[in-house]
mmCIF file of C-alpha atoms in Angstrom:
data_model
loop_
_atom_site.group_PDB
_atom_site.id
_atom_site.type_symbol
_atom_site.label_atom_id
_atom_site.label_comp_id
_atom_site.label_asym_id
_atom_site.label_seq_id
_atom_site.Cartn_x
_atom_site.Cartn_y
_atom_site.Cartn_z
ATOM 1 C CA MET A 285 -28.320 3.568 15.383
ATOM 2 C CA ALA A 286 -30.573 5.295 17.681
ATOM 3 C CA ALA A 287 -28.937 8.151 16.492
ATOM 4 C CA TRP A 288 -29.078 7.796 12.537
ATOM 5 C CA LYS A 289 -33.179 7.669 12.986
ATOM 6 C CA ARG A 290 -33.272 10.443 15.000
ATOM 7 C CA ILE A 291 -31.730 12.677 12.221
ATOM 8 C CA HIS A 292 -33.343 11.093 9.702
ATOM 9 C CA ASP A 293 -36.666 11.352 11.185
ATOM 10 C CA ILE A 294 -36.103 15.563 11.865
ATOM 11 C CA TYR A 295 -35.247 15.808 8.332
ATOM 12 C CA THR A 296 -38.452 13.898 7.363
ATOM 13 C CA LYS A 297 -40.566 15.471 9.685
ATOM 14 C CA ALA A 298 -39.253 19.060 7.629
ATOM 15 C CA GLY A 299 -40.132 17.903 4.955
ATOM 16 C CA ALA A 300 -36.556 17.515 3.345
ATOM 17 C CA THR A 301 -36.701 15.184 0.186
ATOM 18 C CA ASN A 302 -33.645 16.295 -1.562
ATOM 19 C CA VAL A 303 -31.632 13.961 0.438
ATOM 20 C CA ILE A 304 -30.050 10.848 0.052
ATOM 21 C CA TRP A 305 -29.438 8.401 3.009
ATOM 22 C CA LEU A 306 -25.789 6.584 2.570
ATOM 23 C CA TRP A 307 -25.282 4.083 4.885
ATOM 24 C CA ASP A 308 -21.624 3.826 4.704
ATOM 25 C CA VAL A 309 -19.522 0.371 5.830
ATOM 26 C CA ASN A 310 -15.812 -0.187 5.485
ATOM 27 C CA VAL A 311 -15.660 -3.726 4.002
ATOM 28 C CA THR A 312 -15.132 -6.465 5.838
ATOM 29 C CA TYR A 313 -12.115 -7.906 4.373
ATOM 30 C CA PRO A 314 -9.874 -6.864 7.125
ATOM 31 C CA VAL A 315 -12.222 -7.366 9.738
ATOM 32 C CA PRO A 316 -14.357 -10.103 8.636
ATOM 33 C CA THR A 317 -16.035 -11.640 12.534
ATOM 34 C CA VAL A 318 -17.920 -7.879 12.539
ATOM 35 C CA GLU A 319 -21.521 -8.266 11.717
ATOM 36 C CA LEU A 320 -23.172 -5.612 10.011
ATOM 37 C CA GLN A 321 -26.458 -6.611 10.420
ATOM 38 C CA PRO A 322 -27.067 -5.419 13.797
ATOM 39 C CA LEU A 323 -25.607 -1.547 12.887
ATOM 40 C CA TYR A 324 -28.016 -1.785 9.893
ATOM 41 C CA PRO A 325 -30.781 1.058 10.706
ATOM 42 C CA GLY A 326 -33.346 -0.564 8.282
ATOM 43 C CA ASP A 327 -34.520 -0.034 4.822
ATOM 44 C CA ALA A 328 -36.836 3.030 5.908
ATOM 45 C CA TYR A 329 -33.941 5.130 7.093
ATOM 46 C CA VAL A 330 -31.218 4.074 3.592
ATOM 47 C CA ASP A 331 -31.564 5.120 0.178
ATOM 48 C CA TRP A 332 -28.066 3.696 -0.764
ATOM 49 C CA ILE A 333 -25.584 1.157 0.902
ATOM 50 C CA GLY A 334 -21.965 2.763 0.979
ATOM 51 C CA LEU A 335 -18.515 0.782 0.794
ATOM 52 C CA THR A 336 -15.077 2.223 1.456
ATOM 53 C CA GLY A 337 -12.376 0.245 0.681
ATOM 54 C CA TYR A 338 -8.930 0.599 -1.019
ATOM 55 C CA TYR A 339 -6.864 -1.611 -3.691
ATOM 56 C CA ASN A 340 -3.867 -2.471 -1.417
ATOM 57 C CA VAL A 341 -1.447 -5.169 -0.795
ATOM 58 C CA GLY A 342 -3.356 -7.570 1.963
ATOM 59 C CA ASN A 343 -2.980 -11.574 2.960
ATOM 60 C CA GLY A 344 -3.458 -12.704 -0.278
ATOM 61 C CA GLY A 345 -1.303 -10.093 -2.226
ATOM 62 C CA ARG A 346 -2.897 -7.055 -4.041
ATOM 63 C CA SER A 347 -6.878 -6.584 -3.846
ATOM 64 C CA THR A 348 -8.886 -7.594 -6.629
ATOM 65 C CA PHE A 349 -13.426 -6.270 -6.813
ATOM 66 C CA ASP A 350 -13.721 -10.015 -5.638
ATOM 67 C CA THR A 351 -11.855 -10.213 -2.862
ATOM 68 C CA LEU A 352 -12.329 -6.294 -1.791
ATOM 69 C CA PHE A 353 -15.928 -5.513 -1.924
ATOM 70 C CA GLU A 354 -17.772 -9.304 -2.839
ATOM 71 C CA PRO A 355 -17.561 -9.762 0.883
ATOM 72 C CA THR A 356 -19.438 -7.391 2.221
ATOM 73 C CA MET A 357 -21.768 -6.897 -0.313
ATOM 74 C CA GLU A 358 -22.608 -10.804 0.176
ATOM 75 C CA GLU A 359 -23.400 -9.949 3.696
ATOM 76 C CA VAL A 360 -25.100 -7.187 3.241
ATOM 77 C CA ARG A 361 -27.578 -8.829 0.956
ATOM 78 C CA GLY A 362 -28.478 -10.821 3.360
ATOM 79 C CA PHE A 363 -30.735 -8.118 5.255
ATOM 80 C CA THR A 364 -31.258 -5.333 2.238
ATOM 81 C CA GLN A 365 -31.354 -4.781 -1.498
ATOM 82 C CA LYS A 366 -30.721 -1.515 -1.826
ATOM 83 C CA PRO A 367 -28.363 -0.467 -4.373
ATOM 84 C CA PHE A 368 -24.364 0.319 -3.769
ATOM 85 C CA LEU A 369 -22.176 3.207 -3.946
ATOM 86 C CA ILE A 370 -18.813 2.400 -3.803
ATOM 87 C CA ALA A 371 -18.283 5.411 -1.330
ATOM 88 C CA GLU A 372 -14.563 5.779 -1.055
ATOM 89 C CA THR A 373 -11.663 3.987 -3.069
ATOM 90 C CA ALA A 374 -8.757 4.233 -4.818
ATOM 91 C CA VAL A 375 -5.535 2.015 -5.644
ATOM 92 C CA SER A 376 -2.151 2.265 -3.793
ATOM 93 C CA PRO A 377 0.846 2.993 -6.178
ATOM 94 C CA SER A 378 2.230 -0.144 -7.648
ATOM 95 C CA SER A 379 2.739 -1.568 -10.916
ATOM 96 C CA GLU A 380 -0.079 -3.347 -10.816
ATOM 97 C CA LYS A 381 -2.179 0.057 -10.500
ATOM 98 C CA PRO A 382 -3.541 0.329 -13.474
ATOM 99 C CA GLN A 383 -4.570 -3.017 -13.828
ATOM 100 C CA GLU A 384 -6.304 -2.472 -10.825
ATOM 101 C CA ILE A 385 -7.931 0.721 -12.074
ATOM 102 C CA SER A 386 -9.229 -1.633 -15.082
ATOM 103 C CA ASN A 387 -10.535 -3.919 -12.407
ATOM 104 C CA LEU A 388 -12.810 -1.508 -10.450
ATOM 105 C CA PHE A 389 -14.286 0.214 -13.290
ATOM 106 C CA ALA A 390 -15.102 -3.223 -15.311
ATOM 107 C CA ASN A 391 -16.884 -4.897 -12.002
ATOM 108 C CA VAL A 392 -18.627 -1.708 -11.242
ATOM 109 C CA ALA A 393 -19.701 -1.635 -14.465
ATOM 110 C CA ASP A 394 -20.786 -5.462 -13.988
ATOM 111 C CA HIS A 395 -22.479 -5.063 -10.820
ATOM 112 C CA SER A 396 -25.873 -3.845 -12.176
ATOM 113 C CA ASP A 397 -26.693 -2.863 -8.154
ATOM 114 C CA VAL A 398 -23.359 -0.711 -7.810
ATOM 115 C CA LEU A 399 -24.514 3.041 -8.687
ATOM 116 C CA GLY A 400 -20.900 4.077 -8.944
ATOM 117 C CA PHE A 401 -17.615 4.871 -6.720
ATOM 118 C CA VAL A 402 -16.051 8.236 -5.484
ATOM 119 C CA TRP A 403 -12.285 8.224 -5.827
ATOM 120 C CA PHE A 404 -10.241 9.021 -2.810
ATOM 121 C CA ASN A 405 -8.038 11.519 -5.014
ATOM 122 C CA TYR A 406 -5.190 12.910 -2.569
ATOM 123 C CA ASP A 407 -1.961 12.060 -1.669
ATOM 124 C CA LYS A 408 -1.265 10.724 2.237
ATOM 125 C CA SER A 409 2.420 9.785 1.359
ATOM 126 C CA GLY A 410 4.237 8.734 4.502
ATOM 127 C CA THR A 411 4.139 6.252 7.162
ATOM 128 C CA ASN A 412 1.534 3.564 6.925
ATOM 129 C CA GLU A 413 0.168 5.675 4.127
ATOM 130 C CA ALA A 414 0.154 5.919 0.352
ATOM 131 C CA ASP A 415 0.202 8.549 -2.151
ATOM 132 C CA TRP A 416 -3.806 7.776 -3.419
ATOM 133 C CA MET A 417 -4.073 10.268 -6.475
ATOM 134 C CA ILE A 418 -5.295 9.033 -9.943
ATOM 135 C CA ASP A 419 -2.212 10.600 -11.354
ATOM 136 C CA SER A 420 0.474 9.064 -9.008
ATOM 137 C CA ASP A 421 2.086 7.676 -12.266
ATOM 138 C CA PRO A 422 1.843 8.727 -16.363
ATOM 139 C CA LEU A 423 0.107 5.002 -16.749
ATOM 140 C CA SER A 424 -2.657 5.320 -14.012
ATOM 141 C CA ALA A 425 -3.373 8.769 -15.138
ATOM 142 C CA GLU A 426 -3.959 7.276 -18.717
ATOM 143 C CA THR A 427 -6.004 4.153 -17.557
ATOM 144 C CA PHE A 428 -8.386 6.116 -15.455
ATOM 145 C CA THR A 429 -8.853 8.943 -18.208
ATOM 146 C CA SER A 430 -9.806 6.878 -20.585
ATOM 147 C CA LEU A 431 -11.917 4.474 -18.563
ATOM 148 C CA VAL A 432 -13.896 7.546 -17.342
ATOM 149 C CA LYS A 433 -14.151 8.819 -20.992
ATOM 150 C CA GLY A 434 -17.038 5.750 -21.639
ATOM 151 C CA PRO A 435 -20.256 6.753 -22.375
ATOM 152 C CA GLN A 436 -21.801 4.199 -19.393
ATOM 153 C CA TRP A 437 -19.576 6.778 -17.008
ATOM 154 C CA GLY A 438 -21.010 10.190 -17.993
ATOM 155 C CA PHE A 439 -17.916 12.587 -17.911
ATOM 156 C CA HIS A 440 -16.223 14.656 -20.485
ATOM 157 C CA VAL A 441 -12.464 14.951 -19.916
ATOM 158 C CA THR A 442 -10.381 17.322 -21.312
ATOM 159 C CA PRO A 443 -6.490 16.954 -21.124
#
C-alpha cells in the first residue's frame, strides 16, 4: 500500500491529470476469508475499483455474476463507494458459455456502479487452463457480437 501511495503522489506532484487509478482485486469467491479493506490505499488514492474474475466451474457449479462478483462488491461497498470496472473476465468453454456471456452483459448493464468490463480474449488451452477467446465456439461469438452491438455499449461491430 505504501508503494501505491508513493507512486500516486509522484504523479500528483508532477501534475499528471490524465491518469485513472484502478485498484484491482481478484474476486474473493475462491478465498472468502481474505479481507480487502486492509489492502485498500484509500479513496484519495483510487478512482475506480477493478475486479478480476472468470466464469468457470466452481464448488457450486458454473459461475453467475451473483456468485462470482457480488460477494466482492458487497465487501468493497463496506469501505468505499468508488465505481467498479470488471478489469479482467472471460467465460470458459462449455455448453453454457453463451448464457454466461448474456449473464455478464445483463448484470453489468443492471449495475449502475459498474462502468464496464474488459474481456481476457486469449487461448490458454492446456493444463489447468482454458480457451478464453470470445469466439471459442460459433454460438458464443454470435452471442457476444449480438450483445455488444447494443446502444449502451458504444461499439460498432462489423462482420
